[in-house]
Each structure stands twice: as structure tokens, then as C-alpha cells.
Short mmCIF file of C-alpha atoms in Angstrom, two decimals:
data_model
loop_
_atom_site.label_atom_id
_atom_site.label_comp_id
_atom_site.label_asym_id
_atom_site.label_seq_id
_atom_site.Cartn_x
_atom_site.Cartn_y
_atom_site.Cartn_z
CA MET A 1 9.01 3.58 -25.04
CA LEU A 2 7.08 1.14 -22.87
CA THR A 3 10.18 0.50 -20.76
CA ILE A 4 10.62 4.21 -20.03
CA LEU A 5 6.96 4.57 -19.07
CA TYR A 6 7.20 1.51 -16.80
CA ALA A 7 10.36 2.85 -15.14
CA LEU A 8 8.74 6.25 -14.55
CA ILE A 9 5.61 4.71 -13.01
CA CYS A 10 7.69 2.48 -10.72
CA ALA A 11 9.86 5.44 -9.70
CA ALA A 12 6.70 7.38 -8.80
CA ILE A 13 5.47 4.41 -6.71
CA ALA A 14 8.77 4.20 -4.84
CA LEU A 15 8.89 7.96 -4.24
CA ARG A 16 5.29 8.09 -3.02
CA LEU A 17 5.88 5.30 -0.52
CA ALA A 18 9.25 6.66 0.60
CA THR A 19 7.78 10.09 1.33
CA PHE A 20 4.72 8.84 3.25
CA ASN A 21 4.12 10.65 6.56
CA ARG A 22 2.02 8.92 9.25
CA ASN A 23 1.19 12.21 11.02
CA GLY A 24 1.22 10.54 14.42
CA GLY A 25 -0.73 7.46 13.34
CA ASP A 26 -0.17 4.04 14.85
CA TYR A 27 2.70 1.87 13.64
CA ARG A 28 1.50 -1.40 12.12
CA PRO A 29 4.18 -4.01 11.36
CA LEU A 30 2.49 -5.80 8.44
CA PRO A 31 1.67 -2.69 6.37
CA ALA A 32 5.12 -1.27 7.16
CA LEU A 33 6.81 -4.44 5.89
CA LEU A 34 4.57 -4.51 2.83
CA ALA A 35 5.34 -0.86 2.07
CA TRP A 36 9.06 -1.54 2.42
CA VAL A 37 8.90 -4.53 0.04
CA ILE A 38 6.89 -2.56 -2.54
CA THR A 39 9.31 0.39 -2.27
CA VAL A 40 12.35 -1.82 -2.84
CA ALA A 41 10.72 -3.73 -5.70
CA ALA A 42 9.43 -0.60 -7.45
CA GLY A 43 12.67 1.30 -6.82
CA SER A 44 14.75 -1.41 -8.43
CA VAL A 45 12.97 -1.03 -11.77
CA PRO A 46 14.33 2.45 -12.66
CA LEU A 47 17.81 1.40 -11.53
CA ARG A 48 17.73 -1.69 -13.74
CA ALA A 49 16.38 0.40 -16.62
CA MET A 50 19.28 2.87 -16.29
CA LEU A 51 21.77 -0.01 -16.27
CA GLY A 52 20.13 -1.62 -19.30
CA ALA A 53 19.35 -4.82 -17.41
CA LEU A 54 15.55 -4.46 -17.54
CA PRO A 55 13.81 -6.57 -20.19
CA SER A 56 10.99 -4.94 -22.10
CA PRO A 57 7.83 -5.11 -19.95
CA ASP A 58 4.54 -6.29 -21.37
CA PRO A 59 1.57 -3.89 -21.43
CA ALA A 60 -0.16 -5.79 -18.61
CA ALA A 61 2.76 -5.08 -16.23
CA VAL A 62 2.66 -1.39 -17.12
CA LEU A 63 -1.11 -1.29 -16.58
CA LEU A 64 -0.78 -3.08 -13.23
CA ALA A 65 1.90 -0.64 -12.09
CA ALA A 66 -0.31 2.28 -13.14
CA VAL A 67 -3.21 0.85 -11.13
CA VAL A 68 -0.98 0.46 -8.05
CA LEU A 69 0.26 4.04 -8.47
CA THR A 70 -3.32 5.31 -8.80
CA ALA A 71 -4.36 3.42 -5.66
CA LEU A 72 -1.39 4.78 -3.71
CA ILE A 73 -2.11 8.34 -4.81
CA GLY A 74 -5.75 7.87 -3.81
CA SER A 75 -4.76 6.60 -0.38
CA ARG A 76 -2.16 9.37 -0.01
CA GLY A 77 0.62 6.76 0.14
CA SER A 78 -0.89 4.69 2.93
CA VAL A 79 -0.54 0.95 2.37
CA MET A 80 -2.77 0.40 5.42
CA ARG A 81 -5.71 1.93 3.56
CA LEU A 82 -5.19 -0.50 0.68
CA LEU A 83 -5.52 -3.55 2.92
CA PRO A 84 -8.93 -4.95 3.87
CA ARG A 85 -10.12 -3.98 7.33
CA ARG A 86 -10.80 -6.58 9.96
CA ARG A 87 -13.92 -6.17 12.04
CA GLN A 88 -13.19 -6.05 15.73
CA GLN A 89 -15.08 -8.49 17.88
CA PRO A 90 -17.12 -6.80 20.61
CA THR A 91 -15.72 -7.37 24.07
CA PRO A 92 -18.00 -8.61 26.87
CA ALA A 93 -17.53 -5.37 28.79
CA SER A 94 -18.85 -3.24 25.93
CA HIS A 95 -21.79 -5.60 25.50
CA LEU A 96 -22.87 -5.08 29.12
CA ASN A 97 -23.61 -1.43 28.41
CA GLY A 98 -26.07 -2.34 25.66
CA ARG A 99 -29.79 -2.84 26.11
CA PHE A 100 -31.05 -6.16 27.36
CA GLN A 101 -32.81 -8.01 24.59
CA PRO A 102 -34.39 -11.37 25.43
#
């Protein structure tokens, strides 16, 4: 029973990532690569389960997959939103427009 649940959760992860639409957003290489790796890894689980080559998963793996699925649904399939944001350093030109403070 746990194997079927794990396979269904992983299939949902792979489908959610495979059907993601950027809607004209910028292409970022690192999140795109990460999304591809997660899609392939999660998509292999249902295939291995159908072939009978998947060992029985432990409850922690099922819980972790459910958390990843929940995060992906919350971010509407965007891996970029799951990654921490880097703060951009202010450029000298934008600092010139600020007030002078001694």
C-alpha cells in the first residue's frame, strides 16, 4: 500500500513539473536543470513500481515526497520559487540618485 501511495505522489510531482508554464517569464538555467532532474527522478518511480523493480519505501521517503509535492503545488510548479532568493547588490549608478547622507 505504501509503495502505491509513493508511486502516485511521485507521478504527481513529475506531472506538475512537466506541465509547468512560465507565461513569458525569464529562463534560468539552474532552476531549469533542477526541475529536469526532479522530473526524471520522480517519473522513474512509477515506472519502476509498474515493473516491480521498486523496493518498498519507508514512511520517511513517502512523507518527504508529499512535502515536495505540497511545495510544488503551492508554488504552482515553479522550482525557482522554491530556491532562496539572492539579494542584488546596488549598483553605483542607482546609489547616485539617493539622498546624500554624511
